[in-house]
Structures are given as structure tokens and as C-alpha cells.
mmCIF file with all atom_site columns, C-alpha atoms in Angstrom:
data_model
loop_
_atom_site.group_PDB
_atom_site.id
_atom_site.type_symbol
_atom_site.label_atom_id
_atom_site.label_alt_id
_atom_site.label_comp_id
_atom_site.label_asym_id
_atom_site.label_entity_id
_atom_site.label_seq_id
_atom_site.pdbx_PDB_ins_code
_atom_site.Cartn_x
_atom_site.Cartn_y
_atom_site.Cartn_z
_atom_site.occupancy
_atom_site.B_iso_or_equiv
_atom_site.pdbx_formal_charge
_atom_site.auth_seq_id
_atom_site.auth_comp_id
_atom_site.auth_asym_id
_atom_site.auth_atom_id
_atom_site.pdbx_PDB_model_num
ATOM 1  C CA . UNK A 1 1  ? -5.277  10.448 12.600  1.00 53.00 ? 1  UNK A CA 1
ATOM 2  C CA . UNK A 1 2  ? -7.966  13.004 10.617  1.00 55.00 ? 2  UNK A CA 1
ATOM 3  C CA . UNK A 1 3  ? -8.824  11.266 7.970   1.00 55.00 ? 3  UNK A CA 1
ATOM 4  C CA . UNK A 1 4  ? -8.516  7.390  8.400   1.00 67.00 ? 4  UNK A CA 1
ATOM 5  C CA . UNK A 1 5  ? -12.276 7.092  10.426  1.00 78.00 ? 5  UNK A CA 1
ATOM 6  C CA . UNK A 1 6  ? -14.872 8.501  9.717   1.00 86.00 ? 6  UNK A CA 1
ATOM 7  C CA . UNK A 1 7  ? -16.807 11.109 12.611  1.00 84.00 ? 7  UNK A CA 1
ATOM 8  C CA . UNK A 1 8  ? -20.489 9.709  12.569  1.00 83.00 ? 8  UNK A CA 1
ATOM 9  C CA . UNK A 1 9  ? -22.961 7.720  11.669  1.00 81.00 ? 9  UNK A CA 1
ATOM 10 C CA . UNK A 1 10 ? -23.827 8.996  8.226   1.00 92.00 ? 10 UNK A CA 1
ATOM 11 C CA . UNK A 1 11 ? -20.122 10.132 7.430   1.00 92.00 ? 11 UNK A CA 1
ATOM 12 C CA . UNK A 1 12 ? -19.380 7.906  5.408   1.00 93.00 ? 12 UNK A CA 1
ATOM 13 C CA . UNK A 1 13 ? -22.833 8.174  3.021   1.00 95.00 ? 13 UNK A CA 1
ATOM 14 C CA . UNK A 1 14 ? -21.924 12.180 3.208   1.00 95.00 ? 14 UNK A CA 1
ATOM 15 C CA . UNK A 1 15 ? -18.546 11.434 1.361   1.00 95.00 ? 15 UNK A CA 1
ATOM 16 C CA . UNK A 1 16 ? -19.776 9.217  -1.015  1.00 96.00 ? 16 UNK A CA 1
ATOM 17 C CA . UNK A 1 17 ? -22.423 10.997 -2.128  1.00 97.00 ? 17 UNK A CA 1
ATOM 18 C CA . UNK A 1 18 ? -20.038 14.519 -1.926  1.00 97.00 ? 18 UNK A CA 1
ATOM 19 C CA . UNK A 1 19 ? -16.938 13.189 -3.893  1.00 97.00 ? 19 UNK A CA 1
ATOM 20 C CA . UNK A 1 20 ? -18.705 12.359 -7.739  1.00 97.00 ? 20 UNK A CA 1
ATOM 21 C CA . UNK A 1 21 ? -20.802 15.756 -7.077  1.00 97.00 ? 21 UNK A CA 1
ATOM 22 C CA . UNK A 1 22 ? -17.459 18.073 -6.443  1.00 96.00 ? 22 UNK A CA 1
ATOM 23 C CA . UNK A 1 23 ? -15.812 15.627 -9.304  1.00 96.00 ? 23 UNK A CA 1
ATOM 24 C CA . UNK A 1 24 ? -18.426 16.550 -11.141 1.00 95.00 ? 24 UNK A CA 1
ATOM 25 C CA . UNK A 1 25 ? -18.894 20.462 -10.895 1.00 96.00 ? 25 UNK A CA 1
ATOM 26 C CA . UNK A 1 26 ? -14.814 21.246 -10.552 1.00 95.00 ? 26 UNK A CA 1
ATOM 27 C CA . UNK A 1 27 ? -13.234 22.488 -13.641 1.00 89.00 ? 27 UNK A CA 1
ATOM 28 C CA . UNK A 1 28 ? -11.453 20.197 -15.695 1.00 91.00 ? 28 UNK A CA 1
ATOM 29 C CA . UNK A 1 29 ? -7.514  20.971 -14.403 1.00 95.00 ? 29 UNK A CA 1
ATOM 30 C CA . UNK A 1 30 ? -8.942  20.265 -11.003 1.00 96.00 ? 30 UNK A CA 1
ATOM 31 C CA . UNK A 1 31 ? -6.759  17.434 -9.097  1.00 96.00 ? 31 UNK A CA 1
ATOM 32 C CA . UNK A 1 32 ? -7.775  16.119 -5.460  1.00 96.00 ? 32 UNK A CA 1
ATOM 33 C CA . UNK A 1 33 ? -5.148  14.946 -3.380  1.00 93.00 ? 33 UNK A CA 1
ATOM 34 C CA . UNK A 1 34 ? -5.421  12.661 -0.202  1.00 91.00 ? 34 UNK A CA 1
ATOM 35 C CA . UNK A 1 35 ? -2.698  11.722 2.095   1.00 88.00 ? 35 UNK A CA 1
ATOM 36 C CA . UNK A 1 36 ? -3.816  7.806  1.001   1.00 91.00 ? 36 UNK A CA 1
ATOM 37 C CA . UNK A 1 37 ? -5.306  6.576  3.904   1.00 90.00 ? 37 UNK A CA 1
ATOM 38 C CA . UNK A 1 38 ? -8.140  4.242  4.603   1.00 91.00 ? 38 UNK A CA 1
ATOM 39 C CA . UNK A 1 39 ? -11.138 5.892  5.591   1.00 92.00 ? 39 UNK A CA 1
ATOM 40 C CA . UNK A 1 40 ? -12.557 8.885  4.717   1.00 92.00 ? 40 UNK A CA 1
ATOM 41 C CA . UNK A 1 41 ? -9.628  9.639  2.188   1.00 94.00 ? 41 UNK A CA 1
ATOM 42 C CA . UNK A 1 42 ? -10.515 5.899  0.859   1.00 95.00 ? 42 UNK A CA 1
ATOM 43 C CA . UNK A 1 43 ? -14.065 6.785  0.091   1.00 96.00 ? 43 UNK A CA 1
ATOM 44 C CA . UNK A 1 44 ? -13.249 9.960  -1.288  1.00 96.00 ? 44 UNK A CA 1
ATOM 45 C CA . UNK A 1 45 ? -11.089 8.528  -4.234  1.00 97.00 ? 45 UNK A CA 1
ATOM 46 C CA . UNK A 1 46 ? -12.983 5.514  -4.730  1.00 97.00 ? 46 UNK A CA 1
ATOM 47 C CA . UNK A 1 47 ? -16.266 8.072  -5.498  1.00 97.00 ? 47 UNK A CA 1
ATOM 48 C CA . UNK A 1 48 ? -14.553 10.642 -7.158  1.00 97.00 ? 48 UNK A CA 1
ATOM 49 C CA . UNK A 1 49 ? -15.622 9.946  -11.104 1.00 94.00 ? 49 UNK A CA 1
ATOM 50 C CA . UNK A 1 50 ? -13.521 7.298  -12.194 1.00 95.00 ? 50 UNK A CA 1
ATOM 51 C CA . UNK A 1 51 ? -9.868  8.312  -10.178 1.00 95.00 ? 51 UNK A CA 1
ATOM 52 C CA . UNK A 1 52 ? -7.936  10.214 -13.262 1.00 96.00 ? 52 UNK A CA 1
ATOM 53 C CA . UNK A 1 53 ? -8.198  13.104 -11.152 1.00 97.00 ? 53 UNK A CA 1
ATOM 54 C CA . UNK A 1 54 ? -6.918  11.810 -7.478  1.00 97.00 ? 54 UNK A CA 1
ATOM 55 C CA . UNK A 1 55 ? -3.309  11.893 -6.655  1.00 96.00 ? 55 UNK A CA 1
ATOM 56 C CA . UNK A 1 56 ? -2.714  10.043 -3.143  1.00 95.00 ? 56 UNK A CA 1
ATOM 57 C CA . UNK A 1 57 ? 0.709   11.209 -1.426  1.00 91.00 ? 57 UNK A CA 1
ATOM 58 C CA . UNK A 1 58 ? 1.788   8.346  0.222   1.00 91.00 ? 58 UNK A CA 1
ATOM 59 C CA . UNK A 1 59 ? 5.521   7.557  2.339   1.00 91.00 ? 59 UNK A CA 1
ATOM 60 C CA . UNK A 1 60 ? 8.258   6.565  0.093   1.00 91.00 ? 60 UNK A CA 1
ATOM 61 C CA . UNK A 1 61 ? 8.193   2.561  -0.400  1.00 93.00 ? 61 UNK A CA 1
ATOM 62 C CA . UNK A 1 62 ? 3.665   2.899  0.290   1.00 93.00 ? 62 UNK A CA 1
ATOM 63 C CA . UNK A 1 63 ? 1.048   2.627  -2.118  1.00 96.00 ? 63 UNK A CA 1
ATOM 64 C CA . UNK A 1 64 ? -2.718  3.241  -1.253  1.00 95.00 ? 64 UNK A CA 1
ATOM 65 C CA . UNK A 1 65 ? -4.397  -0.066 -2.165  1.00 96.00 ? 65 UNK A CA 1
ATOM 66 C CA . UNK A 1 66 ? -7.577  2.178  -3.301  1.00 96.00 ? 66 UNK A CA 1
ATOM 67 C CA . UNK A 1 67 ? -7.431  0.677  -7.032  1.00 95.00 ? 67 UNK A CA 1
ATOM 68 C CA . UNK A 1 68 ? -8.519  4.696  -7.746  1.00 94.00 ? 68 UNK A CA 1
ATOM 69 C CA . UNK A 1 69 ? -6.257  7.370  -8.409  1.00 96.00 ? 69 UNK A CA 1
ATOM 70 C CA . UNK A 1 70 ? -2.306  7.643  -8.948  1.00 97.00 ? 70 UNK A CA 1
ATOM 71 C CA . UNK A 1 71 ? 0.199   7.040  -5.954  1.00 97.00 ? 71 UNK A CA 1
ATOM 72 C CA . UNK A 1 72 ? 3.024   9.376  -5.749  1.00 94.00 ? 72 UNK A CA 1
ATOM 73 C CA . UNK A 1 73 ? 5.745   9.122  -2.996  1.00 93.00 ? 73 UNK A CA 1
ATOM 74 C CA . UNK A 1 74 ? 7.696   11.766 -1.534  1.00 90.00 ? 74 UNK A CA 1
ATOM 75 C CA . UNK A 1 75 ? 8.444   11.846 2.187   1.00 89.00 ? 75 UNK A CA 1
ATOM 76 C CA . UNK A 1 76 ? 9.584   8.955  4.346   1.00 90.00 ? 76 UNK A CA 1
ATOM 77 C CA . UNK A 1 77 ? 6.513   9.540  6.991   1.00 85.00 ? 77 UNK A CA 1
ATOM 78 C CA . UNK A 1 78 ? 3.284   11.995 7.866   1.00 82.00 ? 78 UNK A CA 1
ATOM 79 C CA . UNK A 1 79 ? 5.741   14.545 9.217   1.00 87.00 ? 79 UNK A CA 1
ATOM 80 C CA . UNK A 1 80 ? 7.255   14.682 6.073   1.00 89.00 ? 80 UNK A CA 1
ATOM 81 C CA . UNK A 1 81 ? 4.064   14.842 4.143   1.00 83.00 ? 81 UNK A CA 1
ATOM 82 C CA . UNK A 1 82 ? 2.853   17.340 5.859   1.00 84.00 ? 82 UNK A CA 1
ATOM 83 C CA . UNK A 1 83 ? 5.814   19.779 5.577   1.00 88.00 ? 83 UNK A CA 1
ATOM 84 C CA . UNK A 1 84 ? 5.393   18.976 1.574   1.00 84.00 ? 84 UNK A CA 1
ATOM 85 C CA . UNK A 1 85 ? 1.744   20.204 2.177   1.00 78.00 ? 85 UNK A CA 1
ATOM 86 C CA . UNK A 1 86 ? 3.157   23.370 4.070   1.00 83.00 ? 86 UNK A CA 1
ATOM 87 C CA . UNK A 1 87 ? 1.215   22.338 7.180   1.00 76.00 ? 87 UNK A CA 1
#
């Protein structure tokens, strides 16, 4: 799945270093959501300031494990996430 590996060598470095700097310059009513999986979504909320501002959309019954962000359930699987998303 996109998301839970990263593409690369220096992928992982690229979304570390990316997440505080978007954190950063976004406006302050700026939330980032990730589907809560390990991974590149992982690193992303774990680097992104200090997690108010991450919401990870997880199955009903799933939380992330990240230790960054809020977990909010809706949908009982990724095809159900993803029609939330409109995808």
C-alpha cells in the first residue's frame, strides 16, 4: 500500500526533514491527516511539530501506535476510508 514504505534510499530523511518545515510555514487552522499507517505516514506525524495538528483516520476498533497526533475511526477498512476521502 502507498504510504506504509518508503520509495528510496533517502525517503525517509526527505519526510522528516519536510513534515516540521510544512508544520511550520502552514497557517494555524491547518490539520494533516494520514490514513495511520507505519511508514511514511508514521514519520510524517511523528515530525510534524509536536502532533496537535495530525488527525490519523484509522478502521473502526484501530489506533495508530504513533504516540503523535489524534486517532479518529470511521470506516471498517481502506475501502471505506477511502470513500470518506472521496477517492
Amino acid at each position: 500500500e502507498r504510504g506504509a514504505t518508503f520509495q528510496g534510499n533517502e525517503s525517509e530523511e526527505l519526510v522528516k526533514a519536510i513534515a516540521p518545515k510544512l508544520e511550520a510555514t502552514a497557517g494555524p487552522t491547518v490539520k494533516f491527516v494520514t490514513g495511520g499507517m507505519a511508514g511514511v505516514q508514521e514519520a510524517f506525524a511523528k515530525n510534524c511539530g509536536d502532533g496537535s495538528r495530525v488527525w490519523n483516520l484509522l478502521p473502526l476498533g484501530q489506533s495508530s501506535g504513533f504516540g503523535r497526533g489524534t486517532d479518529i475511526n470511521a470506516g471498517a477498512d481502506l475501502e471505506e476510508r477511502k470513500a470518506i476521502f472521496g477517492l
